[in-house]
XYZ file of C-alpha atoms in Angstrom:
454
model
C 103.031 105.865 136.473
C 101.797 105.628 132.936
C 98.738 104.291 131.175
C 98.260 102.573 127.852
C 94.706 101.897 126.698
C 94.127 99.789 123.588
C 91.245 100.695 121.321
C 90.363 97.743 119.167
C 89.202 98.274 115.601
C 88.523 94.550 115.099
C 86.602 94.779 111.798
C 89.764 96.061 110.134
C 92.223 94.107 112.260
C 93.817 97.226 113.718
C 94.490 98.852 117.072
C 94.767 102.438 118.250
C 96.249 103.529 121.528
C 95.845 106.194 124.243
C 98.970 106.583 126.336
C 99.972 109.013 128.972
C 100.134 109.953 132.689
C 97.634 111.316 135.189
C 96.977 114.539 133.341
C 97.843 114.410 129.642
C 98.029 111.668 126.984
C 98.831 110.987 123.338
C 96.552 109.223 120.877
C 98.360 106.905 118.393
C 96.898 106.121 114.930
C 93.295 106.949 115.944
C 90.356 105.582 113.918
C 88.040 107.967 112.127
C 85.151 107.446 114.636
C 86.676 109.441 117.470
C 84.176 109.018 120.243
C 85.883 105.871 121.567
C 89.156 107.685 121.892
C 87.475 110.675 123.612
C 85.625 108.324 125.917
C 88.838 106.574 126.907
C 90.459 109.970 127.690
C 87.425 111.042 129.724
C 87.367 107.792 131.642
C 91.015 108.239 132.526
C 90.548 111.920 133.307
C 93.301 113.000 130.932
C 93.590 115.674 128.281
C 94.776 114.565 124.824
C 97.734 116.875 124.262
C 99.193 115.132 121.223
C 97.954 112.988 118.337
C 100.533 111.046 116.376
C 100.520 109.018 113.118
C 103.088 106.313 112.494
C 102.472 106.686 108.730
C 99.927 107.765 106.106
C 97.585 104.775 106.348
C 96.638 102.684 103.381
C 93.895 100.632 104.934
C 91.609 103.064 106.765
C 90.717 106.740 106.976
C 92.449 108.279 109.940
C 90.729 110.345 112.621
C 93.970 112.067 113.607
C 93.417 115.412 111.936
C 89.901 115.780 113.315
C 90.898 114.594 116.789
C 93.695 117.178 116.857
C 91.211 119.909 115.786
C 88.613 118.921 118.388
C 91.061 118.665 121.320
C 93.535 121.341 120.343
C 96.265 118.711 120.423
C 99.523 118.978 118.478
C 99.262 116.754 115.390
C 102.527 114.854 114.751
C 103.053 113.281 111.339
C 106.326 111.947 109.897
C 108.136 114.728 108.087
C 108.630 112.580 104.973
C 104.865 112.149 104.477
C 103.459 114.311 101.738
C 100.280 115.820 103.187
C 98.199 118.867 102.356
C 97.413 120.025 105.897
C 99.341 121.719 108.661
C 100.976 119.413 111.119
C 104.079 119.101 113.350
C 106.611 117.291 111.122
C 108.381 114.534 113.044
C 111.961 113.468 112.345
C 114.117 110.639 113.619
C 115.215 111.282 117.190
C 112.649 113.984 117.980
C 111.429 113.962 121.530
C 108.017 115.175 122.709
C 107.014 115.636 126.329
C 103.666 113.919 126.965
C 103.241 114.286 130.752
C 106.009 116.221 132.531
C 104.782 115.271 136.000
C 104.911 111.595 135.125
C 108.306 111.906 133.363
C 106.757 110.651 130.070
C 108.398 111.416 126.746
C 107.706 110.210 123.236
C 110.821 109.522 121.101
C 110.521 109.143 117.308
C 112.375 106.323 115.554
C 112.509 106.248 111.805
C 111.393 102.752 110.807
C 110.877 102.768 107.047
C 109.575 99.683 105.292
C 105.768 99.643 105.425
C 106.044 103.119 103.897
C 109.204 105.126 103.176
C 108.385 107.674 105.882
C 107.178 105.201 108.535
C 107.994 106.276 112.091
C 107.635 104.350 115.359
C 107.269 106.126 118.692
C 108.908 104.974 121.952
C 107.180 105.895 125.193
C 109.848 106.592 127.819
C 109.263 106.904 131.511
C 112.089 108.892 133.187
C 114.308 108.008 130.261
C 113.522 104.298 130.172
C 111.642 102.802 127.220
C 108.464 101.157 128.408
C 106.462 100.767 125.173
C 106.993 101.093 121.423
C 104.162 102.084 119.110
C 105.317 100.328 115.976
C 102.464 100.984 113.592
C 103.108 98.888 110.469
C 106.749 98.147 111.230
C 107.403 95.431 113.829
C 104.188 93.397 114.345
C 103.499 90.271 116.330
C 105.655 87.630 114.704
C 105.864 89.497 111.398
C 106.033 92.972 109.853
C 103.713 95.231 107.816
C 103.635 94.537 104.151
C 105.978 96.650 101.901
C 104.010 96.551 98.641
C 101.328 99.199 99.267
C 103.201 102.270 98.063
C 104.779 101.660 94.692
C 105.613 98.340 92.966
C 109.160 99.477 92.079
C 109.858 100.176 95.758
C 108.594 96.874 97.133
C 111.903 94.981 97.410
C 113.703 98.067 98.712
C 111.009 98.594 101.413
C 111.126 94.871 102.321
C 114.840 95.214 103.019
C 114.109 98.394 104.959
C 111.532 96.489 107.077
C 114.238 94.011 108.041
C 116.651 96.811 108.955
C 113.983 98.671 110.916
C 112.992 95.555 112.929
C 116.657 95.044 113.821
C 116.990 98.707 114.820
C 114.079 98.425 117.245
C 115.422 95.165 118.680
C 118.905 96.659 119.131
C 117.920 99.982 120.656
C 115.097 98.907 122.992
C 115.205 96.799 126.219
C 113.777 93.284 125.939
C 110.954 94.123 128.300
C 109.658 96.989 126.147
C 106.022 96.340 125.123
C 105.557 96.242 121.318
C 102.234 97.880 120.398
C 101.544 97.714 116.665
C 98.662 99.200 114.793
C 98.353 96.339 112.239
C 98.498 92.551 112.478
C 95.258 91.488 114.037
C 93.579 90.503 110.814
C 94.598 93.528 108.776
C 95.568 93.081 105.210
C 98.358 95.577 105.933
C 100.156 92.738 107.730
C 102.479 90.665 105.549
C 101.220 87.540 107.344
C 98.919 86.727 110.249
C 100.318 85.735 113.648
C 98.835 84.409 116.812
C 98.796 86.341 120.085
C 97.555 89.629 121.451
C 100.542 91.112 123.247
C 104.330 90.912 122.917
C 107.679 92.487 123.824
C 110.947 93.182 122.159
C 112.432 90.115 123.891
C 109.638 87.885 122.645
C 109.987 89.163 119.107
C 113.709 88.515 119.072
C 113.044 84.816 119.263
C 109.882 84.539 117.242
C 109.650 87.346 114.644
C 110.688 86.249 111.122
C 112.364 89.651 110.567
C 114.627 89.035 113.538
C 115.367 85.285 113.095
C 116.228 85.226 109.393
C 118.955 86.773 107.358
C 117.883 89.657 105.164
C 117.938 87.777 101.806
C 115.903 84.813 103.126
C 113.502 87.130 104.879
C 112.948 89.295 101.828
C 112.466 86.335 99.492
C 109.907 84.726 101.761
C 108.152 88.030 102.442
C 107.739 88.829 98.798
C 106.640 85.317 97.936
C 103.910 85.361 100.630
C 102.282 88.706 99.818
C 98.550 88.349 99.374
C 95.907 90.266 97.418
C 95.498 93.958 98.206
C 91.943 95.163 98.876
C 90.902 97.484 96.016
C 89.763 100.285 98.321
C 93.296 100.780 99.626
C 93.883 102.830 96.474
C 91.616 105.491 97.936
C 92.758 105.426 101.583
C 96.279 106.960 101.180
C 95.126 109.930 99.108
C 92.218 110.628 101.497
C 94.577 110.694 104.421
C 97.129 112.832 102.649
C 94.543 115.462 101.763
C 93.031 115.458 105.248
C 89.787 113.552 105.916
C 86.574 115.463 106.534
C 84.680 115.067 109.853
C 82.281 112.144 109.899
C 78.525 112.278 110.081
C 77.079 109.333 111.946
C 73.515 110.570 112.116
C 70.941 108.071 110.838
C 70.528 107.994 107.097
C 67.169 108.672 105.413
C 64.593 105.864 105.750
C 63.631 104.123 102.524
C 60.319 102.312 102.033
C 59.906 99.322 99.799
C 59.168 101.387 96.699
C 62.285 103.534 97.150
C 64.445 100.447 97.707
C 63.077 98.916 94.493
C 63.772 102.139 92.621
C 67.373 102.215 93.892
C 67.841 98.614 92.795
C 66.421 99.394 89.399
C 68.832 102.306 89.083
C 71.778 99.974 89.594
C 72.626 101.018 93.158
C 73.741 98.507 95.760
C 71.270 97.388 98.467
C 73.179 95.571 101.182
C 71.505 93.264 103.704
C 73.458 93.152 106.941
C 71.680 90.137 108.511
C 73.486 86.895 109.135
C 73.855 84.531 106.209
C 71.406 81.972 107.511
C 68.610 84.563 107.731
C 69.511 85.968 104.333
C 69.348 82.613 102.606
C 65.982 81.861 104.107
C 64.442 85.073 102.808
C 65.741 88.300 101.296
C 64.883 91.100 98.881
C 65.654 89.939 95.360
C 68.670 91.755 93.992
C 70.163 92.644 97.414
C 73.622 91.509 98.492
C 74.499 89.920 101.785
C 77.433 91.318 103.809
C 77.113 90.153 107.379
C 77.478 92.937 109.914
C 79.276 90.514 112.242
C 81.894 89.609 109.588
C 84.540 91.780 108.041
C 81.865 94.134 106.717
C 84.007 97.178 105.980
C 86.798 95.217 104.360
C 84.742 93.159 101.981
C 82.024 95.698 101.119
C 84.646 98.399 100.381
C 86.672 95.848 98.384
C 83.814 94.755 96.185
C 81.602 97.776 95.648
C 82.455 100.038 92.704
C 83.976 103.057 94.474
C 81.432 105.848 94.924
C 78.405 103.654 94.145
C 75.431 104.629 96.300
C 74.550 101.967 98.889
C 71.381 101.377 100.864
C 71.707 99.406 104.083
C 69.101 96.897 105.363
C 69.306 95.785 108.987
C 67.164 94.158 111.635
C 67.544 96.922 114.172
C 68.639 100.617 114.288
C 71.517 99.566 116.575
C 72.852 97.155 113.956
C 72.477 99.794 111.310
C 74.409 102.367 113.363
C 77.233 99.923 114.095
C 77.571 99.187 110.362
C 77.546 102.860 109.547
C 80.376 103.370 112.020
C 82.441 100.601 110.428
C 81.952 101.926 106.941
C 83.107 105.489 107.632
C 86.461 104.051 108.639
C 87.006 103.001 105.030
C 85.588 106.094 103.406
C 81.981 104.958 102.766
C 80.747 108.086 104.498
C 76.964 108.234 104.083
C 74.516 105.454 103.042
C 72.147 106.722 100.430
C 69.286 105.322 102.466
C 68.499 102.623 104.974
C 65.654 100.476 106.337
C 65.215 98.236 109.384
C 63.049 95.235 110.052
C 62.997 92.200 107.732
C 62.281 91.027 104.194
C 58.500 91.468 104.676
C 59.135 95.198 105.232
C 61.434 95.580 102.256
C 59.482 93.885 99.450
C 56.686 95.648 97.703
C 53.074 94.578 98.027
C 52.410 91.404 96.077
C 56.091 90.401 95.952
C 57.679 87.604 98.015
C 61.198 87.291 99.443
C 63.833 85.381 97.398
C 65.581 82.331 98.905
C 68.465 80.012 98.133
C 69.761 76.813 99.667
C 72.606 76.319 102.157
C 74.568 73.121 102.346
C 77.689 71.364 103.714
C 80.650 69.781 101.953
C 79.064 66.420 102.704
C 76.008 67.542 100.756
C 78.267 68.636 97.905
C 80.034 65.251 97.912
C 76.690 63.659 97.275
C 76.022 65.864 94.292
C 79.307 65.877 92.345
C 78.025 63.219 89.957
C 75.166 65.512 89.048
C 77.409 67.879 87.068
C 77.017 70.861 89.309
C 79.382 73.861 89.061
C 81.651 74.118 92.088
C 82.847 77.669 92.593
C 85.814 78.389 94.965
C 85.915 82.072 96.003
C 88.917 81.900 98.295
C 92.090 83.905 97.540
C 94.780 82.313 95.388
C 97.076 81.912 98.423
C 94.411 79.796 100.150
C 93.842 77.629 97.156
C 97.514 76.590 96.823
C 97.051 74.463 99.980
C 94.321 72.429 98.340
C 91.149 72.715 96.275
C 88.176 70.579 95.268
C 89.082 68.756 92.081
C 87.255 70.238 89.105
C 86.271 73.411 90.913
C 86.303 76.832 89.270
C 88.346 79.497 90.974
C 87.173 83.085 91.036
C 88.360 84.991 94.138
C 85.459 86.780 95.843
C 86.952 90.251 95.256
C 86.931 89.660 91.488
C 83.528 87.996 91.220
C 81.342 91.043 90.568
C 83.047 91.682 87.225
C 83.455 87.962 86.341
C 79.954 86.639 86.841
C 79.756 85.779 83.161
C 82.631 83.336 83.597
C 80.531 81.062 85.795
C 79.188 78.218 83.564
C 75.503 77.544 83.215
C 73.881 75.219 85.754
C 73.520 74.908 89.468
C 76.386 76.678 91.242
C 77.663 75.410 94.611
C 79.859 78.151 96.040
C 82.291 77.777 98.885
C 85.085 79.592 100.695
C 87.057 78.635 103.839
C 84.257 79.019 106.356
C 80.999 80.348 104.876
C 81.026 84.134 105.094
C 82.509 84.862 101.683
C 80.492 82.059 100.137
C 77.373 83.845 101.357
C 78.505 87.078 99.710
C 79.201 85.261 96.504
C 75.951 83.367 96.629
C 74.027 86.654 97.039
C 75.864 88.116 93.989
C 74.957 85.069 91.903
C 71.400 84.935 93.250
C 70.936 88.625 92.311
C 72.148 87.797 88.797
C 69.384 85.170 88.498
C 71.603 82.102 88.993
C 70.532 78.866 90.746
C 72.918 78.908 93.662
C 73.699 76.814 96.786
C 75.851 78.379 99.480
C 78.215 75.847 101.099
C 78.244 77.048 104.707
C 80.961 74.833 106.059
C 84.626 74.759 107.017
C 86.908 73.786 104.141
C 88.587 71.340 106.481
C 85.451 69.217 106.166
C 85.829 68.843 102.397
C 88.243 65.923 102.343
C 86.572 64.252 105.229
C 83.312 64.427 103.279
C 84.938 62.348 100.496
C 85.674 65.092 98.061
C 88.930 64.759 96.092
C 91.361 67.601 96.731
C 94.153 68.762 94.491
C 97.115 71.093 94.943
C 97.829 71.701 91.312
């Protein structure tokens, strides 16, 4: 018998795994906050004997090195990865016993493409493949993107992705479970696919890497690559050096005067409440990144790297959850924090700031009034249709392009409302008259707005 527990890292669109027998197990691509992995092992009553990385990650800070240190596990990293710490270098074909009593072995398969050194691991029970941990190689319906290492290598790596997918399909039985790390909303995925579980057999009939010839696959893959979050630049180097242990103890508590001083010093003050509550009342100058949205992805993408950040949350529990998310992307310690609401965060004599929320139907009724319509979606989203006459500034470029937004009342929208709320808070902090369109873009045309595609 064998076990495979999935550890969801939903904010980043990733998964980690714990796999093994009755006594020992291996952790695959663990997140930086390790307690969930340790809890899974304790719940199963197994010892973590091995920790493995499929590749040096570009989208999050790994917990692998620290997990191996804490548990005494062997730390397996692809031999081709350039790292600064001691590890067990893994090469194609290497086999590692995970649980002898259960007949469980881990076999390494070189699957370059997402990175040049990428390695998948096949869990074998008594010599039969039962699961493949494919990291950023074969995903559900797609593959990991090949453009995160070096621009000159992108086409070469795209072709390698195609070959690696075919190797997995050729060498593994159809019933083998495919367990990728990326592909559940991660920007490391070359495209997003539906579904939560799959097998080699299912991928043979649905995965674009296995149903298209290499030239067609590569051309489509390269044409469909989306923007890369700016913080990815810092993730690979941090993982190659060896991440430090995390500190999840509560940050120092800031009162209203200290929060005001940090704002005046140019630091970021981030309000984690939902966008409705933020619009109805917030500390002037603060930015709204909903804790329930893709907090880590968008905050790490937009904030100048290394800028001190103060977190505002309704409860200590919400604050702790956000702190946990942020360490996964290298934002290790908030400069300060406060809980409660706007009344607790503004100084005596000051009042909370507000701005309006609206729908596309509301916008359709105002287009004759000469308002500025700001679209903060990514370029790939805009190609499918945009509001005629709208200005396009993708959300991840807005902080440095605020001066490009014309004077006047700004109605800002995205595809669903979350990014529009972030953008509205940026504009509001800059003193602009802003309205956040909190609506699905699908409602735009139905509301009577004219859409264009070019």
